[in-house]
Structure formats: C-alpha cells, structure tokens
Short mmCIF file of C-alpha atoms in Angstrom, two decimals:
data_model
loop_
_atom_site.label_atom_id
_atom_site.label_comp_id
_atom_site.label_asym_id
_atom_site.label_seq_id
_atom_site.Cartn_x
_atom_site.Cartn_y
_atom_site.Cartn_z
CA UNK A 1 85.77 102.87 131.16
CA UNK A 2 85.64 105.49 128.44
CA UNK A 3 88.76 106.06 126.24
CA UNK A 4 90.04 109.27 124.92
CA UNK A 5 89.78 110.29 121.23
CA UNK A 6 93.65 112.22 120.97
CA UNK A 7 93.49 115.36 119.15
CA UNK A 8 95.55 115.85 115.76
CA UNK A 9 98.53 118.16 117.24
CA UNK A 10 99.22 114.94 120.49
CA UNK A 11 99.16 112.48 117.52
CA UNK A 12 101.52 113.99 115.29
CA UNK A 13 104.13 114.86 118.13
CA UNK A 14 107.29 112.24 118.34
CA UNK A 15 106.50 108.82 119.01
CA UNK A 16 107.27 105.34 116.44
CA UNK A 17 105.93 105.11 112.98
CA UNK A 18 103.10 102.64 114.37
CA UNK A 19 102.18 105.56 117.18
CA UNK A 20 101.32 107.90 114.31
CA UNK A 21 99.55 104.87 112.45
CA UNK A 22 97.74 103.69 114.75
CA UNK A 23 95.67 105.50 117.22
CA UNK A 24 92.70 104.85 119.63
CA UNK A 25 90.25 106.05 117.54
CA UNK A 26 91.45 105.17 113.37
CA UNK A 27 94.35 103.92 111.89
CA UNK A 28 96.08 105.13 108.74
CA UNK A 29 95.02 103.39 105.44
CA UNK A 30 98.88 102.97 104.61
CA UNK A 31 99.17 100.19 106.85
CA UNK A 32 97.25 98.16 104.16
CA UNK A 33 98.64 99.21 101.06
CA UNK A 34 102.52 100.18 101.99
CA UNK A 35 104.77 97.59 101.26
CA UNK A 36 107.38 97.93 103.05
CA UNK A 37 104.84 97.41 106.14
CA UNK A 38 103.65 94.27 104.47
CA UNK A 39 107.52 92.90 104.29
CA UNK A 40 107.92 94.31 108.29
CA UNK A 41 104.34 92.04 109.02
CA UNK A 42 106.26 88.92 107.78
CA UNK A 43 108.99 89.37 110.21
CA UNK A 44 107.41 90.75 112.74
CA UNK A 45 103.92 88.67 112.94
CA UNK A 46 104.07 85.71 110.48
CA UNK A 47 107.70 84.46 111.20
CA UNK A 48 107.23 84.81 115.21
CA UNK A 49 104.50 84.24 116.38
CA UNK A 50 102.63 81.62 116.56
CA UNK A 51 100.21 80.86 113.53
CA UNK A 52 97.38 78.15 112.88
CA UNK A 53 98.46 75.63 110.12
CA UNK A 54 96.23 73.13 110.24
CA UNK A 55 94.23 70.28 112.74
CA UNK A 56 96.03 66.97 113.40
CA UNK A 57 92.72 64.88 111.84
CA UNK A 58 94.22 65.83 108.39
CA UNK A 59 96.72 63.68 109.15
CA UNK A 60 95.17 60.46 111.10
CA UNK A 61 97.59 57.71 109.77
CA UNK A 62 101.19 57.35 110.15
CA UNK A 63 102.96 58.78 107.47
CA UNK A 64 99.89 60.97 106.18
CA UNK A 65 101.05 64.25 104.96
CA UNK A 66 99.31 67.43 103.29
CA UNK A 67 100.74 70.43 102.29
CA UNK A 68 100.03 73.74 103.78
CA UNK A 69 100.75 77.30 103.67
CA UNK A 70 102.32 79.13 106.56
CA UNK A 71 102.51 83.06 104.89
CA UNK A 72 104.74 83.06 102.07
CA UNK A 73 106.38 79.45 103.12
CA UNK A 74 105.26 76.08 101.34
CA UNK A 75 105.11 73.67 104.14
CA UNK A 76 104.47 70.15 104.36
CA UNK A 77 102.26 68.85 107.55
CA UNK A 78 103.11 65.17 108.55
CA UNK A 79 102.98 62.59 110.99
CA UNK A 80 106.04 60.42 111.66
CA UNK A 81 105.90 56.45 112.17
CA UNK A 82 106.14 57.85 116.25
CA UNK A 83 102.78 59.57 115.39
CA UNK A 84 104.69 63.21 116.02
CA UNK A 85 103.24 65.55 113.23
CA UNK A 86 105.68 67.80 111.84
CA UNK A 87 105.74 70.93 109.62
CA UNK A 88 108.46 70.86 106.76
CA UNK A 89 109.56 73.84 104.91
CA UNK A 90 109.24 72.63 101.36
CA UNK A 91 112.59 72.63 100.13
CA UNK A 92 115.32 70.71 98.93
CA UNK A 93 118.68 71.26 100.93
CA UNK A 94 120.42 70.62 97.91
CA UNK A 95 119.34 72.73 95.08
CA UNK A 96 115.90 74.60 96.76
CA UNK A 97 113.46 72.85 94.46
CA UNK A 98 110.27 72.25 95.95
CA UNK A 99 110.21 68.48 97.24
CA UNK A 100 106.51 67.68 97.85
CA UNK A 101 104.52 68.14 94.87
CA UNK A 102 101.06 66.37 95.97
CA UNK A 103 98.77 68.08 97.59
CA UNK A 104 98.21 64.89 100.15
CA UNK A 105 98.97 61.31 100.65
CA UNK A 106 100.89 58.88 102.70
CA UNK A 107 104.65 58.16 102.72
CA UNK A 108 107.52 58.18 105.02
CA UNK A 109 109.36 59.85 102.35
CA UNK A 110 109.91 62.65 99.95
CA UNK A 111 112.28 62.24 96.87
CA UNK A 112 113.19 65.75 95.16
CA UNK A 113 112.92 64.85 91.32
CA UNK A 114 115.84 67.17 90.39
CA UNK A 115 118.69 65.07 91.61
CA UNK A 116 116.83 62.35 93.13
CA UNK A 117 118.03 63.57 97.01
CA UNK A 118 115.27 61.63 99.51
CA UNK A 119 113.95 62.44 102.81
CA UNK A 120 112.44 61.23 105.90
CA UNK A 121 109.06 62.37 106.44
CA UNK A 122 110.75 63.83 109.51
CA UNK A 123 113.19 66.34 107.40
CA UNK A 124 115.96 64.03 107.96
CA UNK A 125 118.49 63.27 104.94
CA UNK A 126 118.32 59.94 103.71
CA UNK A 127 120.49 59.77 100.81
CA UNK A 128 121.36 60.96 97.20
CA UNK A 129 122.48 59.48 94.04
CA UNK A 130 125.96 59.04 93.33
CA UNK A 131 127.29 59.56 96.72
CA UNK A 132 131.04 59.18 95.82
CA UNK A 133 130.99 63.11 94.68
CA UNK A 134 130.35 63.46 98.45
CA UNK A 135 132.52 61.70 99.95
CA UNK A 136 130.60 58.39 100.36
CA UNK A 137 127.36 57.96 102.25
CA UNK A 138 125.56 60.04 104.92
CA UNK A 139 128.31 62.15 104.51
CA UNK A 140 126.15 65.65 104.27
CA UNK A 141 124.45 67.62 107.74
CA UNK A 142 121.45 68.79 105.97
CA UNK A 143 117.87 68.18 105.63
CA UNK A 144 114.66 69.90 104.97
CA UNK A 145 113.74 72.97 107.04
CA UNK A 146 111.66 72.40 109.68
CA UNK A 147 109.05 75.09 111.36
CA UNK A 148 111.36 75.99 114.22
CA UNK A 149 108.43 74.94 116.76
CA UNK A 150 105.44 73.02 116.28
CA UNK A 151 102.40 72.72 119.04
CA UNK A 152 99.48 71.48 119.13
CA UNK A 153 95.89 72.25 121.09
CA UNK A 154 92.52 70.34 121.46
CA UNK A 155 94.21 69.18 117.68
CA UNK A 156 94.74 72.44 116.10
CA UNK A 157 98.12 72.75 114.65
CA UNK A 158 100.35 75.73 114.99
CA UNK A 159 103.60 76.60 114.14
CA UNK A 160 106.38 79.02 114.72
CA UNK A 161 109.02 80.24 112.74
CA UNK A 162 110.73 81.77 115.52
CA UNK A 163 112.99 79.37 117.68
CA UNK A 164 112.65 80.69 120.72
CA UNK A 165 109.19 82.69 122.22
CA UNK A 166 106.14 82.07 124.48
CA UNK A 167 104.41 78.96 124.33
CA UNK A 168 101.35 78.24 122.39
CA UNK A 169 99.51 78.25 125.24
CA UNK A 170 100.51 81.67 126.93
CA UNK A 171 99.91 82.83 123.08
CA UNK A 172 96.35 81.94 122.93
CA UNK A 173 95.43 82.88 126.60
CA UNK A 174 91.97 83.04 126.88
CA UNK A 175 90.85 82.01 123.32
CA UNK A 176 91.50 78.78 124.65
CA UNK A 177 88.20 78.28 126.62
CA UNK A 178 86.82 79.72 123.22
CA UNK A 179 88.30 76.17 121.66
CA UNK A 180 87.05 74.24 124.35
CA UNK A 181 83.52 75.52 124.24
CA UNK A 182 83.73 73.84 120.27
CA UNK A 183 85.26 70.93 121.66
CA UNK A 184 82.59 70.70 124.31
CA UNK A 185 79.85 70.40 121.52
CA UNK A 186 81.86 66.98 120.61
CA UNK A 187 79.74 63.67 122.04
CA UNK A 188 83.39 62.58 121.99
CA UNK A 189 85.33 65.29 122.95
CA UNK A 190 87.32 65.92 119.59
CA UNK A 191 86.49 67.87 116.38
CA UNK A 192 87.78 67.09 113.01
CA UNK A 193 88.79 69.14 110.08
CA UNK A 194 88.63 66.99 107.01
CA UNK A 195 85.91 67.85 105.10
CA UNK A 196 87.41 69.35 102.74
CA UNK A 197 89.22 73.12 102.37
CA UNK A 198 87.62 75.53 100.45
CA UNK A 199 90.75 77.84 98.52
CA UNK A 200 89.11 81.55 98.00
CA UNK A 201 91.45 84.14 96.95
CA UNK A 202 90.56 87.80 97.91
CA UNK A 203 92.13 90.87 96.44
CA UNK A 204 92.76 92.63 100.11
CA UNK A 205 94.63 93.02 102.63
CA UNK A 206 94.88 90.05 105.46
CA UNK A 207 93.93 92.72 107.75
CA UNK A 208 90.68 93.68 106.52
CA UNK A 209 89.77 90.02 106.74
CA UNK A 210 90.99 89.41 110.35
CA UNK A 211 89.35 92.71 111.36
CA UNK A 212 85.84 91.70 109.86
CA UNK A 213 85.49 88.36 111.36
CA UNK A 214 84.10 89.75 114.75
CA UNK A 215 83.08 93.19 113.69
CA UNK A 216 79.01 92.69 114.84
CA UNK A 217 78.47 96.45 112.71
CA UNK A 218 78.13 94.61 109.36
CA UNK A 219 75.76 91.58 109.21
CA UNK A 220 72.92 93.44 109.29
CA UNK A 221 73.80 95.21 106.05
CA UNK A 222 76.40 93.31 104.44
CA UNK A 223 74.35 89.72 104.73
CA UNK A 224 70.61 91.12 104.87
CA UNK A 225 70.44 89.27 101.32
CA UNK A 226 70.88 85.85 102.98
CA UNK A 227 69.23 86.13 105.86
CA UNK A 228 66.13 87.48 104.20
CA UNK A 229 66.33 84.53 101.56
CA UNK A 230 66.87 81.67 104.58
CA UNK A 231 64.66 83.66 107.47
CA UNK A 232 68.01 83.81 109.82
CA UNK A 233 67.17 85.06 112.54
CA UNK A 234 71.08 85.52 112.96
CA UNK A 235 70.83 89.16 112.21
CA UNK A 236 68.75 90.16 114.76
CA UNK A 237 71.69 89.05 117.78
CA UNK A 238 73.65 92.24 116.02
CA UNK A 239 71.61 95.14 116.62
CA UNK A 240 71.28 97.74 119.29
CA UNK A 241 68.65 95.96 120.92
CA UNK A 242 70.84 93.15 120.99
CA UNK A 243 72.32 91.40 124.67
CA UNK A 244 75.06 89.75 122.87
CA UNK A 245 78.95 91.40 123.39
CA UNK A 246 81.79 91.83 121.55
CA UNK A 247 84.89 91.33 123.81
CA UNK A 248 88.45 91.74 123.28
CA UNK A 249 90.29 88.61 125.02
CA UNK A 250 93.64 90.24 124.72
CA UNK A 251 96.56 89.17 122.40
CA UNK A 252 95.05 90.06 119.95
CA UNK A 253 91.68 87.67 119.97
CA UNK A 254 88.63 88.77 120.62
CA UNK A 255 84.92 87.12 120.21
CA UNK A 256 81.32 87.86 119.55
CA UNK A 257 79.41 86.15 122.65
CA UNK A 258 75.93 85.38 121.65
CA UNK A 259 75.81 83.55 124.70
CA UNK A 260 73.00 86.07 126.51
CA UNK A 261 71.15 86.18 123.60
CA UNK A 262 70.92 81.69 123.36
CA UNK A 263 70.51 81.82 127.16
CA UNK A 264 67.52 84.46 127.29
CA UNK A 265 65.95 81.68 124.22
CA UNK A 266 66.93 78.76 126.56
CA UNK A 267 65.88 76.33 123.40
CA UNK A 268 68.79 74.05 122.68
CA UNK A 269 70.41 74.18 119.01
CA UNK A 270 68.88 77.46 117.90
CA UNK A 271 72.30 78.62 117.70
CA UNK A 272 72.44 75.85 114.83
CA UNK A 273 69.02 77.52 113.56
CA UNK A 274 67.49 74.09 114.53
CA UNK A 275 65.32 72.24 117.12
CA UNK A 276 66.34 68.68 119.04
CA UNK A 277 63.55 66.74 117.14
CA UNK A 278 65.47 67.62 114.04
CA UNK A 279 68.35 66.18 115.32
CA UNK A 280 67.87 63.45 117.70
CA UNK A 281 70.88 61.27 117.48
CA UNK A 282 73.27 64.00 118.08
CA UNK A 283 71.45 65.55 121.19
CA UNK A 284 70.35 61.73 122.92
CA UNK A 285 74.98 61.47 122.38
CA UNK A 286 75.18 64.44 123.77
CA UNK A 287 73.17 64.00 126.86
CA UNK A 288 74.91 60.60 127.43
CA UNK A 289 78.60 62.40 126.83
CA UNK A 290 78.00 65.27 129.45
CA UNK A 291 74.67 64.51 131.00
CA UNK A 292 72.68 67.17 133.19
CA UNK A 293 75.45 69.85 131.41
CA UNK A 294 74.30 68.78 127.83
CA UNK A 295 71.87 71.21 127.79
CA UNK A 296 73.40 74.16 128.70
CA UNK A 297 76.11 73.44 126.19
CA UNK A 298 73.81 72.95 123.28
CA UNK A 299 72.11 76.45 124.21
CA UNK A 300 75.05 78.13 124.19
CA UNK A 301 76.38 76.93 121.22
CA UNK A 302 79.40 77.52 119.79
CA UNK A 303 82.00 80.33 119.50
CA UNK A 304 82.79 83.35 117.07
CA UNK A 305 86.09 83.80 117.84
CA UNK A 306 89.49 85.44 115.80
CA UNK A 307 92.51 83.95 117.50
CA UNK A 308 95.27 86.52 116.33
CA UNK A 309 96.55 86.34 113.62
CA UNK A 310 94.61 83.91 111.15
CA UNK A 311 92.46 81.27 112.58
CA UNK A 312 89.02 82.12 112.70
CA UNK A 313 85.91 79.75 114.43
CA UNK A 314 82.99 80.99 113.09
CA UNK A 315 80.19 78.45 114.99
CA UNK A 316 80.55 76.11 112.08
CA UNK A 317 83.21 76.43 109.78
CA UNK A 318 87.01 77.31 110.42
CA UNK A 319 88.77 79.89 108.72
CA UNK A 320 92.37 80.06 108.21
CA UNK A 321 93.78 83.55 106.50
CA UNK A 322 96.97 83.88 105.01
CA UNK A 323 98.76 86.76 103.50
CA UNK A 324 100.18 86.71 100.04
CA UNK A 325 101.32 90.04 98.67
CA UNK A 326 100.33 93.31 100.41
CA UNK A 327 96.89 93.70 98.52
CA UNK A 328 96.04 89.76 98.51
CA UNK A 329 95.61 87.23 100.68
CA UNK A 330 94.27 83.79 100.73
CA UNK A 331 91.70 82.20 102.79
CA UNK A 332 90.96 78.63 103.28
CA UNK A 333 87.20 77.51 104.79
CA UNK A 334 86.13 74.23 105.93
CA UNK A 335 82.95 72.65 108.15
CA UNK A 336 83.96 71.78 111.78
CA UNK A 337 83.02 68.07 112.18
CA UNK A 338 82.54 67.14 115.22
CA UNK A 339 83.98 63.57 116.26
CA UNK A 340 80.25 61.37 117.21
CA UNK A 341 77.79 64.23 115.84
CA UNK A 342 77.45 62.22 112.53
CA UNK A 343 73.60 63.39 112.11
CA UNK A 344 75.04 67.25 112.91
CA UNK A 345 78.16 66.81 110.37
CA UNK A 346 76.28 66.24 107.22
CA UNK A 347 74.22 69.47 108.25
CA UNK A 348 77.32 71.50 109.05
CA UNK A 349 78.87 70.49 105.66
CA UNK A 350 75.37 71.57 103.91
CA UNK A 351 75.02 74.72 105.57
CA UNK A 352 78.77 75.26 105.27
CA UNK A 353 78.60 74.81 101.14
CA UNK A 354 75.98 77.04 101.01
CA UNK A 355 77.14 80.02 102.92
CA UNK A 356 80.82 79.73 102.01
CA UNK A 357 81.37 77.40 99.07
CA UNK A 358 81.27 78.53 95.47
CA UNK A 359 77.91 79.43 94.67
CA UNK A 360 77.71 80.33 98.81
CA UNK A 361 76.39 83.70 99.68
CA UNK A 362 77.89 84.80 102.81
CA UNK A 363 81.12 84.32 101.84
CA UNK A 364 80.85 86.18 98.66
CA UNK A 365 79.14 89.45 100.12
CA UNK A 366 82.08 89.45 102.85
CA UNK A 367 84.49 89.16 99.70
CA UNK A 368 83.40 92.57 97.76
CA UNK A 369 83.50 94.19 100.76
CA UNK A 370 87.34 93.14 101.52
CA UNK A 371 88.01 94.06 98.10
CA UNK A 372 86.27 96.96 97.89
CA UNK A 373 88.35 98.09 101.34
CA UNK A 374 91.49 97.44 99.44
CA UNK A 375 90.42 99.40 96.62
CA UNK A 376 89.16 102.27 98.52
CA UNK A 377 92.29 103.05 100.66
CA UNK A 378 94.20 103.24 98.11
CA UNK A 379 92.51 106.62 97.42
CA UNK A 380 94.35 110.61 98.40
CA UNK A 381 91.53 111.52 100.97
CA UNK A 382 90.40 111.00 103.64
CA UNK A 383 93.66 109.01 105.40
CA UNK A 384 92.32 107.19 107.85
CA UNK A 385 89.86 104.36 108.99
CA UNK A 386 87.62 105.39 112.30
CA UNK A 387 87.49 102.33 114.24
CA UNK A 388 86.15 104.62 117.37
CA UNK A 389 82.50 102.79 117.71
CA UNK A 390 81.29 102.15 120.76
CA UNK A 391 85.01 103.61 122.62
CA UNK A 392 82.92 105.77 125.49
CA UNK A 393 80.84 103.04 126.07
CA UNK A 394 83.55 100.05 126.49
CA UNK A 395 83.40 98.34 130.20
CA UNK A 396 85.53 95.76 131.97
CA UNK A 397 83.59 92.19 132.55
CA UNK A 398 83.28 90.25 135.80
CA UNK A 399 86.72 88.48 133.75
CA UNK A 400 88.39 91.51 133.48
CA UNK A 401 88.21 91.13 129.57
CA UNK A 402 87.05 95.32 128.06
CA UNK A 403 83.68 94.73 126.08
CA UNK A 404 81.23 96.79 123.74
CA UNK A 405 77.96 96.02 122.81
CA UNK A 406 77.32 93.50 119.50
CA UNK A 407 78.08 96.33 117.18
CA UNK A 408 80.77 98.07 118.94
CA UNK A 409 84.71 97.78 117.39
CA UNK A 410 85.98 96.57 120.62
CA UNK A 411 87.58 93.42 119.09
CA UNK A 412 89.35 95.84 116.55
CA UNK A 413 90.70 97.90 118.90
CA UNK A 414 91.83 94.72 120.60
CA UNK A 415 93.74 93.62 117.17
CA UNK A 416 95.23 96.77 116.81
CA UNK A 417 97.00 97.62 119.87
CA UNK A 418 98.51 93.84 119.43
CA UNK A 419 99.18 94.33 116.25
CA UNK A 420 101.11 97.88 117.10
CA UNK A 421 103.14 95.93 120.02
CA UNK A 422 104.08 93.44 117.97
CA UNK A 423 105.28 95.75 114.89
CA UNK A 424 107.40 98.18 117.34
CA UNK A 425 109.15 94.88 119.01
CA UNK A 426 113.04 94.72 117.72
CA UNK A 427 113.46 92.08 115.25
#
C-alpha cells in the first residue's frame, strides 16, 4: 500500500483546524506548544477516553488505597471491603479541599481535616461535625467524585471520565493480545506492579513521549551510549537489516514486534539479554505452567507496545505518561513483576534501576531528546515535523494491521490519525 504525500495548495484548501495540522506526511509543531490545543486534549482525550491509572496489585488488601494521577485530576485508587477498586476524585464535597493526603495506606475511610467531613473509601458520605446546621444526620446527597467508569484488564486499571462511551475492551482492541503476551510470561498467569514508581518530570509535550515509545528510528543513535557500555545487542533488531516490524494496531496503539528477529535466534530469554542456565527456577515454572508452549513464549518474549494514550509496556518496565501543562508532562516507570518469576523479578528490578532510575541511562538520553523537541518547536521555521518514513513502503499483514519496517513511523502515523479523530469529535 503506498500513501500519498498531499501537495501544499490540497492541504491548505477548507477542511477542520486538525486537517491543516495534521497531514499524512508531518504535522504542525503548534499542536505541541498551543495552548488552547492542550486545554481541547483534556476534553477531548484525557476526560473521555479511556486512560491507564494504575494495576489492581497496588492495592491487594481490602481497604488499600494509593493515590494517582489521571491528567490534571488527583485521584485516589481503592479497594472496598467487597474487594471492588475504585477511583476517587480527590475532593471534598464540602469545601474542595483535597481529602487524601498520603500517598498510600489502608483505611475504609477518608476524613477531610478542614471541617472534619468523613468518607467511605467508596466516595460515600459518612458524616460531618455538628450536623444540627444541616438539618440532623445523613441529611446531605453528596460525596466524593468518582471516575465516571472504572475497568479493569489482566489487572491494569483504567478509568474514564466520560459516563457514557465504548468499553475498555472495544478501546484497547488488539493491544489486548499485546497484554496477554506479558501475562503469558507469568508461571502464574498474573503480573504485578508494586515495585515501586519511579516520578520523572520532563519539560515536553505528552506527545513527544507517546510518539517515541515505538519509534524503532532512534535507538540506534539516541541509546548507542548504553548499549556500547552493556554490549546490547538490542540495537541491532532496529536497523535496516533488521526482520523486526513496527505495526500500527489501530486506535491509536501500535507495537514494535521483535518477534522475527527472537524467532530467527530460537534461544529462549535472549529477549531478556539472558540464557536459561542463568535463570533456572523461572524457566523449570515456566515449563510446568504452559508446558510444550513454554518455549515458544520465552523466545518471543515480551511486548513493546503504546496503548493510546499513556500506558506504555516496554518488555520490562511499564510506563504511564501524563500531561501537566502544555510543555510538561509527567511520567511514572516501574519493573513488571511477574506473579511466580521470583528469580526473573529481582533481575527486572536491577535492569529496570539501571536503565530508567536516577542514575539510569536510557531513560535520561530519551529525556533530552523530549526536551530538546519541546524546545525546538517552539522556533519561527521550519513549521512542521515530517513523520513520512517508511509511507511508500507500508503493507497490510496477514491480520490486516498496516506495518513498516523497524525504523519506519508507521506507529506515528497510527497515533496521529487517532489522535485527529478524536480532536474533531463534538464535545
């Protein structure tokens, strides 16, 4: 299938604002610096749609709670004496003070310290102080705000702002099997996400981030450093030599499959950059958990996937990116654990400090590039960003999914033609 590049006179004729913004081939460097776009996003994108929060195992026991972010709303994640986990907009109904000030901890309520009203760790008003000036006791219809809908899948926590839209599951489509394929690397079935978050603060625009997390053109370049100090070979799957594709899985998502690449190796756990006799616990659990298929999944490894708009797998670690201000953004790392792959764990958590914690490197070089982005489009000339690599070269897979070679910008074509649908829907 090969795309046409439109010339300047068809894209400056009629059309929406986001039709002369965004085009096949580039998009306009005001849509990360303007605004008034940035205000439209939150509408548009961050208050309805769906949008990764956080994974149930942060909150194992009843009446566990941590707080999380969900764009610019302070929102409390907890889990109910039922064992339904709920997402609380942080916010007394009373005076709008922030309720929750801990970061994490267990109760099955929440007393604002202004005037002492309490709540159910289910939003629910319990009481305040005083109650005559009300009329007497439960006397008041309010309660915290609650994250219109809450979902949940293989454990990873999303909400919506929006009452009413599709399902989580029609929302993440195919990125699903992307999930599973983690899952699948589970003796157990089940991954964890308490480790630990990582808070790193970049000066850019979400965008930049969500667009760079399966963009195969940089590695080479950007991360050279770290793969020449550790002898990666992780570099060489993103290369023109490379079998490896970059596919956009619609919505929105799209992956790096370094699938062809593990298979042509056929060695289990070098996608981990490790051999079986290095890790013999986890890979005996594995082959008990899904016998003569244990293999195959340990070749194949795990995925590099961006789920639209802000969770990101990236083999080991989770990402979840959330906007700020126009120009910054906030993104929180962790190391995937998964549930029976002790031995594995303590690597993942190793490896993970070192590429993304505070001294990490990988992190850090993805960082100044971000920022540098966000500094750079803030300059007169030239307007726009190409994102045309690899357009007359894109084909349709056996799945019907459009995919470019390891280096092509197939998945950020993929996030901007979402992105442009979503952004031209009424409000």
């Amino acid at each position: 299938m090969t795309a046409v590049v439109p010339s300047e006179s068809e894209v400056q004729e009629g059309g929406s604002r986001y039709d002369r913004l965004i085009q096949p081939a580039r998009v306009h460097g005001t849509l990360y610096t303007d605004p008034s776009i940035f205000a439209e996003e939150l509408r548009k994108i961050w208050h309805k749609t769906w949008v990764f929060v956080g994974h149930e195992s942060e909150v194992p026991q009843v009446n566990d709670y941590v707080r999380k972010q969900l764009a610019d709303q302070d929102v409390v994640m907890t889990r109910d004496k039922e064992g339904e986990v709920h997402l609380l907009i942080n916010r007394c109904a009373h005076r709008g003070l922030q309720v929750c000030d801990d970061k994490a901890g267990n109760s099955s309520s929440f007393r604002c310290p202004y005037h002492g009203w309490t709540y159910r760790n289910t939003g629910e008003l319990l009481g305040y102080p005083y109650n005559k000036g009300y009329g007497g006791k439960k006397q008041l219809p309010l309660g915290m705000g609650k994250v219109a809908r809450v979902a949940s899948y293989q454990g990873f926590v999303f909400g919506s702002l929006a009452a009413e839209g599709q399902s989580l599951e029609d929302h993440l489509g195919a990125a699903k099997g992307e999930i599973d394929r983690l899952v699948g690397l589970s003796p157990e079935g089940k991954v964890s996400l308490d480790a630990g978050w990582l808070r790193h603060k970049t000066r850019s625009n979400w965008k930049f981030l969500a667009e760079n997390e399966t963009d195969g053109y940089h590695p080479q370049f950007v991360h050279g450093s770290i793969f020449g100090v550790t002898g990666s070979p992780i570099g060489e799957l993103y290369s023109d030599n490379s079998t490896a594709v970059t596919r956009n899985l619609g919505d929105g998502h799209s992956e790096n499959d370094l699938r062809p690449e593990f298979r042509g190796f056929a060695e289990p756990m070098r996608w981990f950059g490790t051999t079986p006799d290095r890790v013999p616990n986890y890979v005996a659990a594995m082959k008990e958990a899904h016998g003569e298929d244990a293999d195959r999944l340990m070749i194949e490894g795990a995925p590099h996937v961006m789920i639209f708009p802000n969770l990101f797998i990236a083999e080991i670690q989770v990402f979840n990116i959330q906007p700020v201000a126009v120009g910054e953004c906030v993104q929180y790392a962790t190391a995937v654990q998964f549930d029976g792959g002790h031995e594995l764990n303590m690597r993942m958590v190793s490896q993970s400090i070192g590429s993304v914690g505070p001294a990490g490197m990988l992190l850090a070089d993805d960082t100044e590039m971000y920022e540098r982005n966000q500094r750079g489009v803030a300059m007169a000339d030239p307007e726009w960003l190409d994102v045309r690599r690899g357009l007359h070269r894109e084909s349709v897979d056996e799945d019907g999914f459009t995919i470019g070679t390891a280096t092509d910008e197939t998945g950020m074509r993929g996030f901007w033609n979402h992105y442009k649908s979503l952004m031209e829907a009424e409000d």
